[in-house]
Amino acid sequence: MTQNNLTPEQNLAVSHFLGPALTLAIPGSGKTTVLIHRLKKLVETHGVSPGEILTVTFSKASATDMKTRCQAQIDSNLAEKFDFMTIHKFAYRLYTHYLKTKNISKRLLEDGSEKYRLLAGIFRHYEDDFLTDDFFESLSSEISLIYNLKLKRTDAHLPNFTWHSIFKMAEAYHLYKHRNHLFDFDDMLYYAIKLLKNNPTILASIHKKYPYIQVDEAQDTSKLQFELIELLAGPSENLFLVADDDQSIYGFRGAYPQYLLEFPQKYPKAKLYHLSTNFRSDGNIVTVASGIIDKNQNRYHKSMSAHNPSVNLPSVVWFDDLYTRNHYLANALKGDGQTAAVLYRNKISALSIMDELIRNGIDFSIKDPPISELNHWLIKDILAFITLAMIPQDLESFERIAFKTNGFISREMLQYVKDNHRGRNIFDCLIQAPFLEDYQTRTQEQLKSNFEALAKLRPFDAIHFIETELGYLDYLKKNSERLSTSMHYSRTRLDAYKALAKPLKTTVELIQRVQELDALIQEHMQTSSKITLSTIHGSKGLEFDTVYMIDVNPKLFPGLRQTENDALEEERRLFYVGITRARYNFELLHCEFVNGAFNQNSKFIEEFMGQPLSDHRFNNITGKPATS
């Protein structure tokens, strides 16, 4: 280290004064340290006033963290004078101030129940379907993507949108906002850009106030955000970006890492700096992560070195099933005093792990909690089957699953039950329907018999029985084909529900456990712990002594769009981000069977196994991994 405990690479970036610059910072290389020390350098060496520097961050948490670290690393009184904010906060301040001066009344439409009702109406109009929680997230993201990437339906290369009517739905959504004097988070950016372009006086005042612009996590910035940042930088071009194109993982929000690759062409005078030493991770982890990310082509190719020695080899550990894996995790996470994280691609993966840790009295905190998973239509279906088996008079449960069994129930039969059951056993009512042919009556008698058998089963066996004997898997396959979705998502959820059910003796306990977990999730959202459960997206910017990554399964990670190179490269960047969260130990845990079917290695497991690793197979008898 040199003066100020900075490396020569860091000092070069910190010393940048005027004009555009891009600093490429690999994980654990001290990017925040560089941004903070550059602030100090601008003030103490170049006489810049702290209030003349705007540091833009990707998230509110990042802005808060940077301010806290600034107070710790340099004079706290000086730190208070710097402006740290998200680009959305800047745009919101600018736009709402303008509205106030013009006496215009507009209201922010946040991502809540009001937005859900609005999009649900639009979705029903164009897709003739109900908007589920899953679809709401996807629809919101895709409308935002159109806005942030400035897409037109006539563009030659469009993302693989879920719905053909997405542009019509986006137009209807924006028209409603306009007519009802509403604006959302994306509108803030659009209107701020429009305001600055149409008002040179306001733009000049911004340039005077902030002649120096710093941007943290620039790889997460969208086209729309970059357009606003360029306006803020103005003709002086005092624009200092810190980024890692290899950590751009928010394409679904409109992140546009291609901008970084084009930065030298956009700003021919730009300086390029490199932070290429990882101070966080074991040398072996850096080597493996580098070998993975090198497979991406559309990137700045970097040399990566490790400050720390190579001690622990990353591992792949193999298990028969998810239940066995969770048992291993619970044992591994019992009170060793180190920080640890369990990382996964999709929120559903947390459900059975949470259950196992709670059963073992292991404290943890959770980011990106799977709250919506406990209200997912699939678990509601499973519980409706079980409830109907226990209470065959339950009309609500019957209505929910009537067309999802192999009982060949028609709409006419459902209506007959609704009109005539009067608190009776629903299956008796069905059997007595006067318009049924003999073969239909026999089918309903068999269905009644199957539900009677279901009522006697333990929860784990009950879910398997619902899938097979009651034909629910066949329904899911047909539903997946109708919606052009993958059965892998349904199988993953069913496997998670089975893991919840495995230790339980009665189906009543399963219903109660699902209800309990809803409250327990809320509780663990509020706690802090040395053990963290998180999606890989949610772990960005964090680090842990040990990282366990799970569910790197085919068609899930990398996802369904892995044949598209851009999508595959972003998924690989996400994999890389997960690996580089680890300081000392990294384990990839893989189940060889998911919901009873053989779980092949995904592309990323094959790439991971091509690196220097240790390989273990979990021993079900000893409860410990045994070297294979």
XYZ file of C-alpha atoms in Angstrom:
628
model
C 0.000 0.000 0.000
C 1.091 3.570 -0.634
C 0.014 6.854 0.903
C -3.480 6.889 2.405
C -3.260 3.054 2.414
C -4.110 2.985 -1.283
C -2.527 0.791 -3.930
C -0.847 2.392 -6.955
C -3.893 1.419 -9.071
C -6.263 3.015 -6.590
C -4.116 6.151 -6.332
C -4.197 6.614 -10.107
C -8.010 6.560 -10.116
C -8.263 8.761 -7.013
C -5.963 11.351 -8.595
C -8.171 11.827 -11.661
C -9.254 15.474 -11.748
C -10.868 16.854 -14.928
C -12.657 15.218 -17.836
C -14.390 11.853 -18.250
C -13.060 8.647 -16.692
C -14.119 5.035 -16.294
C -12.676 2.946 -13.462
C -13.189 -0.795 -13.938
C -13.258 -2.385 -10.483
C -13.341 -6.173 -9.989
C -15.127 -7.554 -6.878
C -13.412 -6.722 -3.598
C -11.008 -4.236 -5.194
C -11.975 -1.183 -3.129
C -14.235 0.797 -5.471
C -16.032 2.570 -2.606
C -12.673 3.449 -1.071
C -11.636 5.017 -4.377
C -14.820 7.093 -4.648
C -14.482 8.357 -1.076
C -10.782 9.215 -1.331
C -11.358 10.961 -4.648
C -13.892 13.207 -2.900
C -11.245 14.086 -0.340
C -8.650 14.644 -3.076
C -10.932 16.991 -5.042
C -11.508 19.111 -1.944
C -8.041 19.125 -0.355
C -5.818 19.146 -3.444
C -7.927 20.925 -6.066
C -9.947 23.274 -3.865
C -13.328 21.965 -5.002
C -16.221 22.731 -2.635
C -17.867 19.538 -1.263
C -21.279 20.836 -2.370
C -20.083 20.975 -5.994
C -19.762 17.172 -6.223
C -22.757 14.914 -6.818
C -22.184 11.203 -6.201
C -24.916 9.110 -7.794
C -25.548 5.611 -6.474
C -27.685 2.752 -7.755
C -29.717 2.198 -4.562
C -30.747 4.089 -1.457
C -28.852 1.538 0.655
C -25.667 2.219 -1.337
C -26.028 5.970 -0.800
C -26.467 5.457 2.947
C -23.549 3.010 3.123
C -21.248 5.349 1.222
C -22.078 8.266 3.499
C -21.416 6.106 6.579
C -18.098 4.876 5.213
C -17.169 8.401 4.172
C -17.684 9.552 7.746
C -15.495 6.689 9.000
C -12.647 7.045 6.461
C -12.333 10.836 6.234
C -13.314 13.764 8.427
C -16.958 13.295 9.517
C -17.694 17.028 9.324
C -16.444 17.083 5.738
C -18.447 13.952 4.894
C -21.685 15.673 5.869
C -21.158 18.285 3.147
C -21.102 15.815 0.234
C -24.263 14.908 -1.699
C -24.949 11.193 -2.124
C -28.207 10.181 -3.762
C -29.803 7.765 -6.199
C -30.515 8.993 -9.702
C -34.230 8.555 -8.969
C -34.016 10.762 -5.890
C -32.263 13.471 -7.909
C -34.889 13.236 -10.666
C -37.742 13.266 -8.134
C -36.409 16.400 -6.423
C -35.905 18.161 -9.735
C -39.301 17.236 -11.191
C -41.436 17.844 -8.091
C -39.750 21.214 -7.518
C -40.622 22.160 -11.099
C -44.247 21.026 -10.621
C -44.487 23.124 -7.476
C -43.174 26.261 -9.208
C -45.745 25.778 -11.984
C -48.537 24.947 -9.524
C -49.130 21.601 -11.257
C -50.640 18.768 -9.207
C -49.271 15.273 -9.885
C -48.944 12.283 -7.601
C -46.363 9.485 -7.415
C -47.803 6.046 -8.232
C -45.797 3.610 -6.131
C -45.527 -0.177 -6.510
C -48.487 -1.033 -4.287
C -52.126 -2.063 -4.400
C -53.131 0.915 -6.563
C -50.654 -0.016 -9.278
C -51.695 -3.663 -9.012
C -55.372 -2.807 -9.563
C -54.472 -0.602 -12.520
C -52.337 -3.241 -14.231
C -54.829 -6.000 -13.378
C -57.536 -4.134 -15.330
C -55.241 -3.573 -18.304
C -54.079 -7.193 -18.229
C -57.652 -8.499 -18.133
C -58.562 -6.312 -21.137
C -55.665 -7.372 -23.369
C -54.952 -10.916 -22.159
C -58.436 -11.958 -20.957
C -56.843 -13.422 -17.833
C -56.355 -12.645 -14.153
C -53.129 -10.955 -13.042
C -51.342 -13.256 -10.572
C -48.591 -12.014 -8.241
C -45.986 -13.602 -10.539
C -47.479 -11.937 -13.604
C -47.666 -8.579 -11.793
C -43.910 -8.618 -11.141
C -43.173 -9.680 -14.714
C -45.559 -7.159 -16.253
C -44.185 -4.282 -14.150
C -40.611 -5.246 -15.052
C -41.332 -5.542 -18.773
C -43.133 -2.184 -18.948
C -40.206 -0.628 -17.082
C -37.783 -2.331 -19.466
C -39.505 -0.756 -22.488
C -39.169 2.652 -20.839
C -35.591 2.318 -19.608
C -34.196 0.816 -22.805
C -36.264 3.260 -24.903
C -37.668 0.379 -26.944
C -40.098 0.627 -29.859
C -42.199 -2.232 -31.152
C -40.530 -1.772 -34.557
C -37.002 -2.358 -33.176
C -35.220 -5.228 -34.900
C -33.915 -6.922 -31.756
C -36.373 -6.913 -28.879
C -36.117 -8.814 -25.575
C -38.061 -12.043 -25.282
C -41.196 -10.491 -23.765
C -43.762 -12.709 -22.040
C -46.808 -11.271 -23.837
C -47.365 -10.273 -27.464
C -49.544 -7.390 -26.270
C -46.849 -5.906 -23.999
C -46.485 -2.661 -25.989
C -50.261 -2.154 -26.025
C -50.390 -2.756 -22.264
C -47.491 -0.352 -21.710
C -49.252 2.323 -23.779
C -52.514 1.822 -21.872
C -50.650 2.078 -18.560
C -48.873 5.314 -19.498
C -52.077 6.819 -20.956
C -53.929 6.133 -17.699
C -51.180 7.832 -15.680
C -51.211 10.849 -17.968
C -54.986 11.246 -17.791
C -55.053 10.851 -13.999
C -52.083 13.111 -13.185
C -49.870 10.270 -11.939
C -46.201 9.505 -12.465
C -44.092 6.495 -11.483
C -40.389 5.902 -10.841
C -39.529 5.603 -14.538
C -41.498 8.761 -15.341
C -39.282 10.676 -12.917
C -36.312 10.060 -15.203
C -38.211 10.757 -18.416
C -39.692 14.027 -17.158
C -36.409 15.155 -15.600
C -34.650 14.647 -18.954
C -37.422 16.449 -20.824
C -37.330 19.301 -18.304
C -33.565 19.805 -18.633
C -33.626 19.595 -22.441
C -36.423 22.146 -22.714
C -35.102 24.540 -20.074
C -31.478 25.581 -20.729
C -31.570 27.932 -17.736
C -32.402 25.114 -15.327
C -29.759 22.886 -16.915
C -27.140 25.647 -16.611
C -27.999 26.056 -12.928
C -27.443 22.309 -12.385
C -24.063 22.509 -14.139
C -23.112 25.430 -11.898
C -24.239 23.621 -8.747
C -22.627 20.252 -9.607
C -19.601 20.687 -11.914
C -18.334 17.244 -10.804
C -20.382 14.040 -11.175
C -19.394 10.652 -9.770
C -21.386 7.494 -10.542
C -21.125 4.333 -8.449
C -22.149 0.906 -9.827
C -22.460 2.387 -13.317
C -22.961 -1.099 -14.790
C -26.467 -1.109 -13.262
C -27.533 2.068 -15.045
C -30.163 2.076 -17.802
C -30.159 3.948 -21.113
C -32.608 6.446 -19.675
C -30.454 6.977 -16.578
C -27.298 7.411 -18.663
C -29.090 10.021 -20.745
C -29.849 12.005 -17.589
C -26.291 11.563 -16.276
C -24.840 12.857 -19.552
C -27.042 15.940 -19.287
C -25.805 16.512 -15.729
C -22.164 16.186 -16.787
C -22.673 18.753 -19.534
C -19.939 20.201 -21.768
C -17.270 20.060 -19.025
C -17.571 16.249 -19.091
C -16.311 15.937 -15.512
C -17.873 12.525 -15.286
C -16.209 9.833 -13.149
C -17.750 6.347 -13.444
C -16.835 3.371 -11.278
C -18.171 0.086 -12.618
C -17.651 -3.579 -13.319
C -19.343 -4.730 -16.500
C -18.887 -8.293 -15.193
C -21.285 -7.501 -12.344
C -24.141 -6.111 -14.445
C -27.049 -8.310 -13.317
C -30.110 -6.076 -13.620
C -31.013 -6.440 -17.274
C -34.632 -7.097 -16.255
C -34.659 -3.548 -14.826
C -33.118 -2.055 -17.932
C -29.424 -2.059 -16.936
C -27.353 -1.383 -20.041
C -23.726 -2.533 -19.598
C -23.092 -2.017 -23.312
C -22.837 1.691 -22.482
C -19.587 0.992 -20.609
C -18.112 -0.739 -23.657
C -19.097 2.264 -25.775
C -17.841 4.836 -23.253
C -14.435 5.405 -24.933
C -16.189 6.103 -28.255
C -18.739 8.406 -26.637
C -15.994 10.256 -24.748
C -12.780 10.026 -26.839
C -10.796 11.882 -24.155
C -11.862 9.497 -21.418
C -9.236 7.934 -19.136
C -9.545 4.251 -18.287
C -8.405 2.971 -14.879
C -8.267 -0.590 -13.548
C -8.673 -1.961 -10.036
C -7.546 -5.539 -10.614
C -6.637 -6.836 -7.135
C -9.278 -8.633 -5.073
C -8.706 -7.979 -1.357
C -11.754 -9.984 -0.253
C -11.491 -13.594 -1.284
C -9.238 -16.616 -0.941
C -6.922 -16.874 -3.947
C -8.612 -20.092 -5.100
C -12.020 -18.403 -5.141
C -10.613 -15.573 -7.285
C -9.091 -18.106 -9.699
C -12.350 -20.045 -10.063
C -14.461 -16.890 -10.458
C -12.070 -15.538 -13.083
C -12.231 -18.817 -15.012
C -16.033 -18.642 -15.038
C -16.419 -15.012 -16.143
C -13.736 -15.350 -18.836
C -16.268 -17.418 -20.797
C -18.241 -14.214 -21.481
C -17.229 -12.436 -24.674
C -19.038 -9.074 -24.607
C -16.911 -7.494 -21.876
C -13.696 -5.730 -20.941
C -11.169 -8.528 -20.562
C -9.360 -8.040 -17.259
C -6.470 -9.512 -15.363
C -7.577 -10.475 -11.858
C -5.211 -11.130 -8.993
C -5.790 -12.086 -5.375
C -4.267 -10.250 -2.441
C -5.009 -13.237 -0.175
C -3.230 -16.620 -0.365
C -4.831 -19.709 -1.925
C -5.911 -21.890 1.010
C -9.373 -23.379 0.512
C -10.572 -24.911 -2.733
C -14.183 -24.109 -3.666
C -16.333 -27.245 -3.441
C -19.213 -28.953 -5.153
C -21.213 -31.154 -2.764
C -23.725 -33.689 -4.094
C -26.970 -34.782 -2.425
C -29.745 -37.217 -3.238
C -32.528 -34.710 -2.672
C -33.472 -31.323 -1.309
C -34.415 -32.634 2.143
C -30.960 -34.197 2.616
C -29.292 -31.002 1.422
C -31.255 -28.882 3.890
C -30.224 -31.215 6.720
C -26.593 -30.716 5.710
C -27.007 -26.944 5.653
C -28.571 -26.895 9.115
C -25.611 -28.838 10.522
C -23.075 -26.653 8.700
C -24.631 -23.421 9.956
C -24.802 -24.337 13.636
C -22.912 -21.726 15.641
C -19.389 -21.609 14.206
C -19.280 -17.836 14.731
C -18.480 -16.976 11.110
C -20.690 -15.073 8.714
C -22.371 -17.270 6.143
C -24.862 -16.882 3.325
C -27.109 -19.288 1.462
C -27.602 -17.849 -2.028
C -30.122 -18.888 -4.668
C -31.527 -17.757 -8.011
C -35.239 -17.769 -7.126
C -37.052 -16.880 -3.890
C -38.912 -20.200 -3.672
C -35.589 -21.858 -2.792
C -35.562 -20.150 0.613
C -38.827 -21.679 1.799
C -37.721 -25.171 2.821
C -34.342 -23.910 4.106
C -36.063 -21.407 6.385
C -38.255 -24.197 7.695
C -35.247 -26.420 8.420
C -33.242 -23.687 10.144
C -36.200 -22.677 12.313
C -36.766 -26.306 13.319
C -33.119 -26.501 14.391
C -33.222 -23.253 16.360
C -30.714 -21.556 14.037
C -30.972 -17.775 13.890
C -30.839 -16.122 10.460
C -31.891 -13.032 8.546
C -33.460 -13.058 5.112
C -33.239 -10.650 2.198
C -35.729 -10.737 -0.671
C -38.105 -12.918 1.417
C -40.432 -15.374 -0.370
C -43.599 -13.781 0.998
C -45.538 -14.121 -2.255
C -44.579 -17.822 -2.480
C -46.856 -18.636 0.453
C -49.709 -17.087 -1.532
C -48.712 -18.672 -4.834
C -51.526 -20.325 -6.749
C -49.689 -23.662 -6.723
C -49.482 -23.993 -2.917
C -53.094 -22.791 -2.724
C -54.033 -25.610 -5.115
C -52.205 -28.218 -3.011
C -53.872 -27.001 0.178
C -57.270 -26.978 -1.568
C -56.819 -30.670 -2.526
C -55.895 -31.510 1.061
C -58.721 -29.458 2.574
C -61.292 -31.059 0.274
C -60.031 -34.513 1.257
C -60.464 -33.668 4.958
C -63.729 -31.749 4.480
C -65.527 -33.151 1.388
C -68.299 -30.565 1.867
C -65.900 -27.649 1.180
C -67.317 -26.000 -1.955
C -64.617 -23.294 -2.149
C -61.795 -25.852 -2.304
C -63.720 -27.922 -4.842
C -64.274 -24.922 -7.111
C -60.554 -24.191 -7.013
C -59.369 -27.624 -8.158
C -62.395 -29.035 -10.015
C -60.789 -28.694 -13.453
C -57.291 -29.620 -12.189
C -57.969 -33.287 -11.420
C -58.317 -36.325 -13.659
C -62.021 -36.480 -12.784
C -63.050 -34.931 -16.123
C -65.391 -32.502 -14.387
C -67.285 -30.224 -16.779
C -68.626 -26.731 -16.157
C -72.121 -28.200 -16.173
C -71.125 -30.635 -13.399
C -69.531 -27.842 -11.358
C -72.672 -25.723 -11.670
C -74.829 -28.689 -10.625
C -72.755 -29.110 -7.457
C -72.992 -25.381 -6.653
C -76.775 -25.482 -7.098
C -77.458 -28.761 -5.244
C -74.773 -29.736 -2.724
C -76.412 -27.902 0.250
C -73.653 -28.861 2.687
C -73.528 -32.495 1.525
C -70.478 -34.485 0.482
C -69.576 -32.911 -2.869
C -68.574 -36.220 -4.431
C -71.925 -37.814 -3.492
C -73.623 -34.849 -5.119
C -71.551 -35.333 -8.276
C -72.273 -39.055 -8.442
C -76.014 -38.368 -8.203
C -76.079 -35.842 -11.065
C -78.984 -37.071 -13.266
C -77.394 -36.155 -16.595
C -74.232 -38.260 -16.169
C -73.575 -41.284 -18.353
C -72.641 -44.525 -16.574
C -68.945 -44.152 -17.377
C -68.991 -40.600 -15.953
C -70.611 -41.829 -12.743
C -67.904 -44.499 -12.391
C -65.221 -41.805 -12.886
C -66.721 -39.699 -10.079
C -66.947 -42.762 -7.805
C -63.247 -43.366 -8.395
C -62.510 -39.683 -7.723
C -64.373 -39.919 -4.402
C -62.383 -43.028 -3.510
C -59.115 -41.255 -4.339
C -59.942 -38.268 -2.149
C -60.850 -40.635 0.702
C -57.439 -42.262 0.291
C -55.763 -38.836 0.197
C -57.270 -37.928 3.590
C -55.391 -40.834 5.229
C -51.910 -39.998 3.904
C -49.001 -38.211 5.575
C -48.285 -34.780 4.005
C -45.265 -35.824 1.895
C -47.130 -38.812 0.444
C -50.257 -36.712 0.027
C -48.509 -34.236 -2.311
C -47.117 -37.136 -4.375
C -50.606 -38.668 -4.523
C -52.095 -35.349 -5.709
C -49.472 -35.137 -8.450
C -49.951 -38.674 -9.726
C -53.209 -40.386 -8.733
C -55.271 -37.190 -8.925
C -53.652 -36.016 -12.184
C -52.337 -32.667 -10.984
C -49.002 -33.046 -12.796
C -50.884 -33.581 -16.064
C -52.799 -30.354 -15.434
C -49.542 -28.476 -14.712
C -47.991 -29.746 -17.943
C -50.977 -28.592 -20.001
C -51.018 -25.255 -18.164
C -47.313 -24.752 -18.875
C -47.869 -25.414 -22.560
C -50.813 -22.978 -22.617
C -48.782 -20.205 -20.964
C -45.500 -21.086 -22.719
C -43.780 -21.491 -19.348
C -41.491 -24.218 -18.060
C -42.543 -27.179 -15.919
C -39.216 -26.738 -14.112
C -40.674 -23.870 -12.074
C -43.634 -25.996 -10.998
C -41.432 -28.980 -10.175
C -39.139 -26.751 -8.102
C -42.084 -25.462 -6.097
C -43.532 -28.926 -5.581
C -40.149 -30.136 -4.355
C -40.010 -27.247 -1.870
C -43.490 -28.080 -0.587
C -42.490 -31.725 -0.174
C -39.448 -30.685 1.848
C -41.775 -28.682 4.128
C -44.052 -31.699 4.405
C -41.388 -34.371 5.004
C -41.090 -34.090 8.819
C -44.849 -33.622 9.375
C -47.271 -36.372 10.364
C -50.655 -34.931 9.418
C -51.991 -32.730 6.638
C -53.422 -30.407 9.283
C -49.831 -29.763 10.405
C -48.881 -28.827 6.829
C -51.696 -26.275 6.584
C -50.669 -24.821 9.957
C -46.982 -24.737 8.974
C -47.662 -22.716 5.826
C -49.625 -20.217 7.925
C -46.846 -20.045 10.563
C -44.105 -19.473 8.004
C -45.817 -16.312 6.776
C -45.392 -14.739 10.235
C -41.887 -16.180 10.667
C -40.717 -14.628 7.396
C -41.844 -11.212 8.620
C -39.948 -11.788 11.862
C -36.677 -12.743 10.180
C -36.889 -9.784 7.797
C -36.463 -7.536 10.836
C -33.533 -9.375 12.454
C -29.796 -9.174 11.881
C -27.712 -12.327 12.069
C -24.400 -13.819 11.011
C -26.370 -16.152 8.747
C -28.123 -14.647 5.729
C -30.519 -16.171 3.213
C -30.683 -14.187 -0.002
C -31.232 -14.271 -3.713
C -27.961 -13.662 -5.547
C -29.370 -10.346 -6.738
C -30.016 -9.361 -3.119
C -26.454 -10.252 -2.074
C -24.855 -7.759 -4.463
C -22.370 -5.570 -2.584
C -22.225 -7.911 0.415
C -19.539 -10.353 1.542
C -19.487 -13.394 3.831
C -16.890 -15.752 5.294
C -18.656 -18.742 3.721
C -21.124 -18.890 0.845
C -23.358 -21.836 -0.027
C -24.994 -21.588 -3.452
C -27.965 -23.829 -4.196
C -30.378 -24.758 -6.985
C -28.019 -24.245 -9.919
C -30.395 -26.375 -11.963
C -31.046 -26.687 -15.711
C -33.547 -24.182 -17.163
C -33.564 -22.342 -13.828
C -29.950 -21.171 -13.576
C -29.064 -20.338 -16.288
C -32.690 -19.604 -17.102
C -34.877 -20.545 -20.007
C -33.404 -17.938 -22.346
C -29.897 -19.414 -22.130
C -29.816 -19.917 -25.893
C -29.776 -16.133 -26.295
C -26.181 -15.049 -25.826
C -26.870 -11.734 -24.066
C -29.223 -13.435 -21.614
C -26.767 -16.272 -21.009
C -23.925 -13.838 -20.351
C -26.017 -11.932 -17.800
C -26.887 -15.199 -16.044
C -23.168 -16.056 -15.962
C -22.439 -12.628 -14.476
C -24.981 -13.411 -11.763
C -23.228 -16.723 -11.080
C -19.918 -14.841 -10.875
C -21.374 -12.292 -8.432
C -22.550 -15.131 -6.178
C -19.124 -16.803 -6.103
C -17.293 -13.549 -5.355
C -19.398 -12.848 -2.235
C -17.240 -15.448 -0.409
C -14.139 -14.578 1.606
C -12.787 -17.983 2.670
C -15.106 -20.791 1.577
C -17.489 -21.400 -1.295
C -19.652 -24.508 -1.693
C -22.034 -25.268 -4.539
C -24.685 -27.710 -3.284
C -26.394 -29.832 -5.934
C -29.353 -32.220 -5.573
C -29.301 -35.091 -8.040
C -33.079 -35.546 -7.875
C -35.752 -32.825 -7.968
C -39.326 -33.896 -7.249
C -38.415 -37.496 -7.977
C -36.867 -36.843 -11.395
C -33.135 -36.925 -12.154
C -31.691 -33.413 -12.030
C -29.010 -33.079 -14.684
C -26.089 -30.714 -14.239
C -26.816 -27.245 -15.516
C -24.386 -25.506 -17.869
C -22.972 -23.518 -14.942
C -22.264 -26.624 -12.846
C -20.320 -28.035 -15.793
C -18.361 -24.790 -16.073
C -17.793 -24.740 -12.309
C -16.523 -28.323 -12.342
C -14.048 -27.335 -15.039
C -12.224 -25.200 -12.447
C -9.853 -26.322 -9.652
C -12.265 -27.707 -7.022
C -12.755 -30.235 -4.263
C -15.635 -32.687 -4.798
C -17.755 -34.237 -2.024
C -20.768 -36.485 -1.782
C -23.026 -36.128 1.230
C -23.154 -39.230 3.410
C -26.716 -39.818 4.605
C -25.564 -42.073 7.438
C -22.876 -39.970 9.116
C -24.488 -36.631 8.281
C -21.164 -35.392 6.910
C -19.729 -35.020 3.398
C -17.455 -37.804 2.291
C -14.848 -37.260 -0.426
C -15.930 -39.083 -3.569
